[in-house]
mmCIF file of C-alpha atoms in Angstrom:
data_model
loop_
_atom_site.group_PDB
_atom_site.id
_atom_site.type_symbol
_atom_site.label_atom_id
_atom_site.label_comp_id
_atom_site.label_asym_id
_atom_site.label_seq_id
_atom_site.Cartn_x
_atom_site.Cartn_y
_atom_site.Cartn_z
ATOM 1 C CA UNK A 11 -7.097 -15.749 13.467
ATOM 2 C CA UNK A 12 -9.980 -17.742 14.778
ATOM 3 C CA UNK A 13 -9.597 -21.279 15.791
ATOM 4 C CA UNK A 14 -11.689 -22.440 12.820
ATOM 5 C CA UNK A 15 -9.288 -20.746 10.379
ATOM 6 C CA UNK A 16 -6.173 -22.303 11.947
ATOM 7 C CA UNK A 17 -4.629 -24.705 9.328
ATOM 8 C CA UNK A 18 -5.633 -28.289 9.923
ATOM 9 C CA UNK A 19 -3.083 -30.384 11.798
ATOM 10 C CA UNK A 20 -0.962 -27.512 12.880
ATOM 11 C CA UNK A 21 -0.016 -27.071 16.449
ATOM 12 C CA UNK A 22 0.866 -23.599 17.906
ATOM 13 C CA UNK A 23 4.333 -23.598 19.564
ATOM 14 C CA UNK A 24 5.142 -20.665 21.780
ATOM 15 C CA UNK A 25 8.724 -19.625 21.841
ATOM 16 C CA UNK A 26 8.618 -16.333 23.838
ATOM 17 C CA UNK A 27 8.516 -12.582 23.274
ATOM 18 C CA UNK A 28 12.179 -11.757 23.086
ATOM 19 C CA UNK A 29 13.382 -9.411 20.315
ATOM 20 C CA UNK A 30 16.958 -10.910 20.383
ATOM 21 C CA UNK A 31 18.364 -12.476 17.413
ATOM 22 C CA UNK A 32 21.151 -14.767 16.537
ATOM 23 C CA UNK A 33 24.906 -13.792 16.837
ATOM 24 C CA UNK A 34 26.565 -12.571 13.617
ATOM 25 C CA UNK A 35 29.190 -14.750 12.002
ATOM 26 C CA UNK A 36 31.064 -11.808 10.389
ATOM 27 C CA UNK A 37 31.430 -8.075 10.696
ATOM 28 C CA UNK A 38 29.790 -5.832 8.095
ATOM 29 C CA UNK A 39 29.104 -2.115 7.864
ATOM 30 C CA UNK A 40 26.258 -0.911 10.064
ATOM 31 C CA UNK A 41 23.812 -0.195 7.279
ATOM 32 C CA UNK A 42 20.856 -0.469 9.629
ATOM 33 C CA UNK A 43 22.315 2.145 11.950
ATOM 34 C CA UNK A 44 22.650 4.533 9.028
ATOM 35 C CA UNK A 45 19.113 3.875 7.980
ATOM 36 C CA UNK A 46 17.815 4.427 11.554
ATOM 37 C CA UNK A 47 19.634 7.761 11.835
ATOM 38 C CA UNK A 48 18.069 8.781 8.528
ATOM 39 C CA UNK A 49 14.597 7.655 9.758
ATOM 40 C CA UNK A 50 14.824 9.787 12.914
ATOM 41 C CA UNK A 51 16.030 12.923 11.003
ATOM 42 C CA UNK A 52 13.488 12.487 8.260
ATOM 43 C CA UNK A 53 10.467 11.814 10.414
ATOM 44 C CA UNK A 54 11.317 14.821 12.537
ATOM 45 C CA UNK A 55 10.791 16.953 9.294
ATOM 46 C CA UNK A 56 7.542 15.330 8.361
ATOM 47 C CA UNK A 57 4.280 16.794 9.749
ATOM 48 C CA UNK A 58 2.733 14.349 12.289
ATOM 49 C CA UNK A 59 -0.680 14.918 10.866
ATOM 50 C CA UNK A 60 0.681 14.048 7.428
ATOM 51 C CA UNK A 61 2.324 10.875 8.628
ATOM 52 C CA UNK A 62 -0.841 9.806 10.390
ATOM 53 C CA UNK A 63 -2.886 10.473 7.233
ATOM 54 C CA UNK A 64 -0.681 8.202 5.281
ATOM 55 C CA UNK A 65 -0.224 5.645 7.957
ATOM 56 C CA UNK A 66 3.606 6.073 8.134
ATOM 57 C CA UNK A 67 5.299 4.547 11.154
ATOM 58 C CA UNK A 68 9.102 3.825 10.788
ATOM 59 C CA UNK A 69 10.367 0.484 11.908
ATOM 60 C CA UNK A 70 12.797 0.539 14.971
ATOM 61 C CA UNK A 71 16.165 -1.329 14.612
ATOM 62 C CA UNK A 72 15.274 -4.096 17.063
ATOM 63 C CA UNK A 73 11.985 -4.860 15.211
ATOM 64 C CA UNK A 74 13.684 -4.718 11.812
ATOM 65 C CA UNK A 75 16.458 -7.192 12.959
ATOM 66 C CA UNK A 76 13.956 -9.570 14.320
ATOM 67 C CA UNK A 77 11.998 -9.487 11.054
ATOM 68 C CA UNK A 78 15.141 -10.030 8.869
ATOM 69 C CA UNK A 79 16.255 -13.011 11.125
ATOM 70 C CA UNK A 80 12.970 -14.949 10.387
ATOM 71 C CA UNK A 81 13.929 -15.425 6.735
ATOM 72 C CA UNK A 82 15.399 -18.699 5.553
ATOM 73 C CA UNK A 83 16.440 -16.959 2.297
ATOM 74 C CA UNK A 84 18.880 -19.774 1.471
ATOM 75 C CA UNK A 85 18.849 -19.032 -2.327
ATOM 76 C CA UNK A 86 21.935 -18.050 -4.248
ATOM 77 C CA UNK A 87 19.976 -15.160 -5.997
ATOM 78 C CA UNK A 88 17.761 -13.017 -3.784
ATOM 79 C CA UNK A 89 15.020 -10.784 -5.191
ATOM 80 C CA UNK A 90 13.465 -8.738 -2.417
ATOM 81 C CA UNK A 91 10.300 -6.563 -2.511
ATOM 82 C CA UNK A 92 10.086 -3.824 0.101
ATOM 83 C CA UNK A 93 6.729 -2.018 -0.441
ATOM 84 C CA UNK A 94 6.193 1.136 1.652
ATOM 85 C CA UNK A 95 9.962 1.129 2.259
ATOM 86 C CA UNK A 96 10.265 4.473 4.065
ATOM 87 C CA UNK A 97 13.956 5.207 4.480
ATOM 88 C CA UNK A 98 14.862 1.556 3.935
ATOM 89 C CA UNK A 99 15.262 0.201 7.494
ATOM 90 C CA UNK A 100 13.814 -3.205 6.663
ATOM 91 C CA UNK A 101 15.991 -3.594 3.439
ATOM 92 C CA UNK A 102 19.014 -2.569 5.479
ATOM 93 C CA UNK A 103 18.116 -5.182 8.134
ATOM 94 C CA UNK A 104 17.580 -7.848 5.448
ATOM 95 C CA UNK A 105 20.891 -7.173 3.736
ATOM 96 C CA UNK A 106 22.713 -7.028 7.093
ATOM 97 C CA UNK A 107 21.269 -10.235 8.099
ATOM 98 C CA UNK A 108 22.163 -12.112 4.888
ATOM 99 C CA UNK A 109 25.737 -10.751 4.958
ATOM 100 C CA UNK A 110 26.365 -12.248 8.394
ATOM 101 C CA UNK A 111 25.377 -15.707 7.604
ATOM 102 C CA UNK A 112 27.668 -18.572 7.002
ATOM 103 C CA UNK A 113 26.645 -19.192 3.418
ATOM 104 C CA UNK A 114 26.303 -15.810 1.433
ATOM 105 C CA UNK A 115 24.056 -15.334 -1.570
ATOM 106 C CA UNK A 116 25.723 -14.499 -4.924
ATOM 107 C CA UNK A 117 23.423 -11.542 -5.574
ATOM 108 C CA UNK A 118 20.772 -9.408 -3.863
ATOM 109 C CA UNK A 119 18.271 -7.356 -5.955
ATOM 110 C CA UNK A 120 15.932 -4.991 -4.074
ATOM 111 C CA UNK A 121 12.834 -3.282 -5.543
ATOM 112 C CA UNK A 122 11.589 -0.747 -3.048
ATOM 113 C CA UNK A 123 8.342 1.370 -3.315
ATOM 114 C CA UNK A 124 7.938 4.634 -1.484
ATOM 115 C CA UNK A 125 5.301 7.367 -2.221
ATOM 116 C CA UNK A 126 6.803 10.092 -0.054
ATOM 117 C CA UNK A 127 9.615 11.937 -2.102
ATOM 118 C CA UNK A 128 11.663 13.006 0.961
ATOM 119 C CA UNK A 129 11.711 9.491 2.290
ATOM 120 C CA UNK A 130 12.541 8.066 -1.163
ATOM 121 C CA UNK A 131 15.796 10.134 -1.198
ATOM 122 C CA UNK A 132 16.801 8.629 2.068
ATOM 123 C CA UNK A 133 15.885 5.214 0.844
ATOM 124 C CA UNK A 134 18.235 5.694 -2.167
ATOM 125 C CA UNK A 135 21.084 6.571 0.268
ATOM 126 C CA UNK A 136 20.386 3.561 2.486
ATOM 127 C CA UNK A 137 20.460 1.288 -0.598
ATOM 128 C CA UNK A 138 23.624 2.734 -1.700
ATOM 129 C CA UNK A 139 25.103 1.888 1.668
ATOM 130 C CA UNK A 140 23.693 -1.658 1.119
ATOM 131 C CA UNK A 141 25.477 -1.809 -2.181
ATOM 132 C CA UNK A 142 28.841 -0.844 -0.552
ATOM 133 C CA UNK A 143 28.364 -3.384 2.339
ATOM 134 C CA UNK A 144 27.663 -6.190 -0.146
ATOM 135 C CA UNK A 145 30.801 -5.275 -2.069
ATOM 136 C CA UNK A 146 32.854 -5.829 1.017
ATOM 137 C CA UNK A 147 31.561 -9.390 1.121
ATOM 138 C CA UNK A 148 31.824 -10.058 -2.649
ATOM 139 C CA UNK A 149 27.980 -10.042 -3.124
ATOM 140 C CA UNK A 150 26.483 -8.478 -6.098
ATOM 141 C CA UNK A 151 23.810 -5.844 -5.278
ATOM 142 C CA UNK A 152 21.297 -3.952 -7.346
ATOM 143 C CA UNK A 153 18.327 -1.752 -6.363
ATOM 144 C CA UNK A 154 15.538 0.260 -7.808
ATOM 145 C CA UNK A 155 13.470 2.827 -5.951
ATOM 146 C CA UNK A 156 9.934 3.315 -7.312
ATOM 147 C CA UNK A 157 8.443 6.641 -6.211
ATOM 148 C CA UNK A 158 4.903 5.706 -6.692
ATOM 149 C CA UNK A 159 1.743 4.489 -5.032
ATOM 150 C CA UNK A 160 2.264 0.743 -4.567
ATOM 151 C CA UNK A 161 -1.404 -0.156 -4.896
ATOM 152 C CA UNK A 162 -1.963 1.932 -8.129
ATOM 153 C CA UNK A 163 1.262 0.566 -9.733
ATOM 154 C CA UNK A 164 0.637 -3.023 -8.799
ATOM 155 C CA UNK A 165 -2.936 -3.045 -10.053
ATOM 156 C CA UNK A 166 -1.910 -1.527 -13.366
ATOM 157 C CA UNK A 167 0.822 -4.126 -13.576
ATOM 158 C CA UNK A 168 -1.651 -6.935 -12.829
ATOM 159 C CA UNK A 169 -4.040 -5.649 -15.490
ATOM 160 C CA UNK A 170 -1.191 -5.319 -17.941
ATOM 161 C CA UNK A 171 -1.671 -1.504 -18.583
ATOM 162 C CA UNK A 172 0.653 0.292 -20.809
ATOM 163 C CA UNK A 173 3.439 2.017 -18.879
ATOM 164 C CA UNK A 174 2.937 -0.080 -15.778
ATOM 165 C CA UNK A 175 5.898 -1.508 -14.097
ATOM 166 C CA UNK A 176 6.565 -4.888 -15.704
ATOM 167 C CA UNK A 177 5.219 -7.820 -13.791
ATOM 168 C CA UNK A 178 7.978 -9.142 -11.441
ATOM 169 C CA UNK A 179 8.300 -12.166 -9.162
ATOM 170 C CA UNK A 180 10.179 -12.106 -5.934
ATOM 171 C CA UNK A 181 11.360 -14.814 -3.626
ATOM 172 C CA UNK A 182 11.419 -12.530 -0.550
ATOM 173 C CA UNK A 183 9.306 -9.726 0.707
ATOM 174 C CA UNK A 184 9.675 -7.651 3.848
ATOM 175 C CA UNK A 185 7.001 -5.143 4.901
ATOM 176 C CA UNK A 186 5.867 -2.540 7.338
ATOM 177 C CA UNK A 187 2.842 -1.492 5.347
ATOM 178 C CA UNK A 188 0.851 1.740 6.059
ATOM 179 C CA UNK A 189 -2.048 1.369 8.465
ATOM 180 C CA UNK A 190 -5.099 3.191 7.354
ATOM 181 C CA UNK A 191 -8.656 2.435 6.611
ATOM 182 C CA UNK A 192 -9.761 2.330 2.942
ATOM 183 C CA UNK A 193 -13.022 4.231 2.266
ATOM 184 C CA UNK A 194 -15.653 2.243 0.283
ATOM 185 C CA UNK A 195 -15.723 4.983 -2.414
ATOM 186 C CA UNK A 196 -11.948 5.682 -2.682
ATOM 187 C CA UNK A 197 -9.648 5.292 -5.626
ATOM 188 C CA UNK A 198 -7.782 2.521 -3.760
ATOM 189 C CA UNK A 199 -10.910 0.484 -3.075
ATOM 190 C CA UNK A 200 -12.005 0.829 -6.780
ATOM 191 C CA UNK A 201 -8.567 -0.311 -8.093
ATOM 192 C CA UNK A 202 -8.362 -3.224 -5.593
ATOM 193 C CA UNK A 203 -11.771 -4.461 -6.718
ATOM 194 C CA UNK A 204 -10.575 -4.533 -10.358
ATOM 195 C CA UNK A 205 -8.183 -7.376 -9.350
ATOM 196 C CA UNK A 206 -10.588 -9.087 -7.080
ATOM 197 C CA UNK A 207 -9.318 -7.850 -3.676
ATOM 198 C CA UNK A 208 -11.900 -6.796 -1.114
ATOM 199 C CA UNK A 209 -10.319 -5.304 1.963
ATOM 200 C CA UNK A 210 -10.823 -2.325 4.316
ATOM 201 C CA UNK A 211 -7.258 -1.325 5.276
ATOM 202 C CA UNK A 212 -4.076 -0.365 3.334
ATOM 203 C CA UNK A 213 -1.995 -2.994 5.232
ATOM 204 C CA UNK A 214 -4.006 -5.935 4.112
ATOM 205 C CA UNK A 215 -4.233 -4.488 0.607
ATOM 206 C CA UNK A 216 -0.381 -4.391 0.508
ATOM 207 C CA UNK A 217 -0.176 -7.891 1.793
ATOM 208 C CA UNK A 218 -2.623 -9.183 -0.846
ATOM 209 C CA UNK A 219 -0.844 -7.542 -3.737
ATOM 210 C CA UNK A 220 2.524 -8.736 -2.393
ATOM 211 C CA UNK A 221 1.459 -12.398 -2.243
ATOM 212 C CA UNK A 222 0.550 -12.209 -5.947
ATOM 213 C CA UNK A 223 4.074 -10.991 -6.734
ATOM 214 C CA UNK A 224 5.827 -13.830 -4.704
ATOM 215 C CA UNK A 225 6.985 -16.812 -6.614
ATOM 216 C CA UNK A 226 6.193 -20.368 -5.203
ATOM 217 C CA UNK A 227 8.317 -20.957 -2.133
ATOM 218 C CA UNK A 228 8.754 -17.127 -1.667
ATOM 219 C CA UNK A 229 8.839 -15.837 1.855
ATOM 220 C CA UNK A 230 6.957 -12.864 3.329
ATOM 221 C CA UNK A 231 7.764 -11.400 6.597
ATOM 222 C CA UNK A 232 5.554 -8.455 7.629
ATOM 223 C CA UNK A 233 4.630 -6.511 10.773
ATOM 224 C CA UNK A 234 0.896 -5.513 10.847
ATOM 225 C CA UNK A 235 -1.853 -4.839 13.325
ATOM 226 C CA UNK A 236 -3.314 -8.104 14.624
ATOM 227 C CA UNK A 237 -6.768 -6.903 13.627
ATOM 228 C CA UNK A 238 -6.807 -9.256 10.538
ATOM 229 C CA UNK A 239 -6.643 -12.354 12.868
ATOM 230 C CA UNK A 240 -10.326 -12.301 13.609
ATOM 231 C CA UNK A 241 -13.575 -10.580 12.963
ATOM 232 C CA UNK A 242 -15.785 -10.056 9.946
ATOM 233 C CA UNK A 243 -13.927 -7.101 8.345
ATOM 234 C CA UNK A 244 -10.929 -9.130 7.375
ATOM 235 C CA UNK A 245 -12.645 -12.442 6.707
ATOM 236 C CA UNK A 246 -12.060 -12.212 2.860
ATOM 237 C CA UNK A 247 -8.386 -11.284 3.397
ATOM 238 C CA UNK A 248 -7.896 -14.131 5.844
ATOM 239 C CA UNK A 249 -9.427 -16.611 3.446
ATOM 240 C CA UNK A 250 -7.147 -15.459 0.560
ATOM 241 C CA UNK A 251 -4.027 -15.173 2.782
ATOM 242 C CA UNK A 252 -4.416 -18.719 4.266
ATOM 243 C CA UNK A 253 -5.163 -20.194 0.794
ATOM 244 C CA UNK A 254 -1.918 -18.806 -0.623
ATOM 245 C CA UNK A 255 0.624 -19.264 2.107
ATOM 246 C CA UNK A 256 1.712 -21.548 4.998
ATOM 247 C CA UNK A 257 2.317 -19.760 8.234
ATOM 248 C CA UNK A 258 5.665 -20.506 9.718
ATOM 249 C CA UNK A 259 5.983 -18.139 12.648
ATOM 250 C CA UNK A 260 4.026 -15.407 14.439
ATOM 251 C CA UNK A 261 5.526 -13.049 16.807
ATOM 252 C CA UNK A 262 3.251 -11.367 19.332
ATOM 253 C CA UNK A 263 4.451 -8.211 21.218
ATOM 254 C CA UNK A 264 4.025 -8.035 25.089
ATOM 255 C CA UNK A 265 2.228 -4.683 25.013
ATOM 256 C CA UNK A 266 0.513 -2.373 22.594
ATOM 257 C CA UNK A 267 3.326 0.215 22.806
ATOM 258 C CA UNK A 268 6.214 -2.200 22.184
ATOM 259 C CA UNK A 269 6.607 -2.171 18.439
ATOM 260 C CA UNK A 270 6.379 1.590 17.597
ATOM 261 C CA UNK A 271 7.193 3.135 20.984
ATOM 262 C CA UNK A 272 9.173 6.020 19.382
ATOM 263 C CA UNK A 273 5.964 7.135 17.595
ATOM 264 C CA UNK A 274 3.884 6.787 20.779
ATOM 265 C CA UNK A 275 1.609 4.315 18.841
ATOM 266 C CA UNK A 276 -0.716 2.132 20.918
ATOM 267 C CA UNK A 277 -1.420 -0.647 18.518
ATOM 268 C CA UNK A 278 -1.569 -4.471 18.968
ATOM 269 C CA UNK A 279 0.985 -5.742 16.420
ATOM 270 C CA UNK A 280 2.159 -9.067 15.174
ATOM 271 C CA UNK A 281 5.082 -10.151 12.876
ATOM 272 C CA UNK A 282 4.066 -12.925 10.446
ATOM 273 C CA UNK A 283 6.459 -15.145 8.528
ATOM 274 C CA UNK A 284 4.767 -17.072 5.804
ATOM 275 C CA UNK A 285 5.813 -19.095 2.715
ATOM 276 C CA UNK A 286 3.931 -18.898 -0.563
ATOM 277 C CA UNK A 287 2.306 -22.121 -1.886
ATOM 278 C CA UNK A 288 3.565 -24.481 0.748
ATOM 279 C CA UNK A 289 1.634 -26.795 2.996
ATOM 280 C CA UNK A 290 1.467 -25.936 6.709
ATOM 281 C CA UNK A 291 4.218 -27.545 8.858
ATOM 282 C CA UNK A 292 3.584 -29.534 12.047
ATOM 283 C CA UNK A 293 4.019 -26.357 14.282
ATOM 284 C CA UNK A 294 3.868 -22.620 14.017
ATOM 285 C CA UNK A 295 6.126 -20.671 16.214
ATOM 286 C CA UNK A 296 4.498 -17.991 18.203
#
């Protein structure tokens, strides 16, 4: 983001580029390994042009682990939103992370959105493995897979339309949203305008809608292109984003091919950890 948009009184503190995370305190089933094997198999079956059209890029295990490690998530009852979940790699990493901490939650509830039916089937299998892993640690687990367009469903919910998914509030959200421009005359653009969101890309639309579904103090960790950080196209999004959250950490990758090397994607990405409705702290880790 531009210097003018940096929160007042906040210093930027650089902590390095490593993808390493903390050492686990206990052994749990490898749910992320299962999800990653499913990701590789499923994406091999999807047409590359189709994936590009929908902005679908699966999250590698190292990136997923790093994202999960950023959460404080020190609540007893966890309600996680995973929009654009794919095969469930991020949900799996999140569950695995919480199950290896010294203090366990009593329950984890996951709501996951995925528009691709084949990926949604893999997602259900991943969440079933998460259920089994939680059972080994005495943690209650529930999940729901919504095979639907996240933007359409969320806007209908915000408007209170009949048959829309009932409005929900989450205390955690983890995302690798789709990356694709939104045409000015598209259905998505029209729907977003109905709830006061003006943006030019699916990823920023996902983040804007997710922020509205987070309860005060709720945490969002997302990997996105860094294009939202400056320039006129994302000015409206930056204004809304920074008015609703406090930035806690930004991870910048060394090179453009680091985050999604398995998909041969050249994209400058960042991982952002933010907290809904809190004041900025004295430092932001970068």
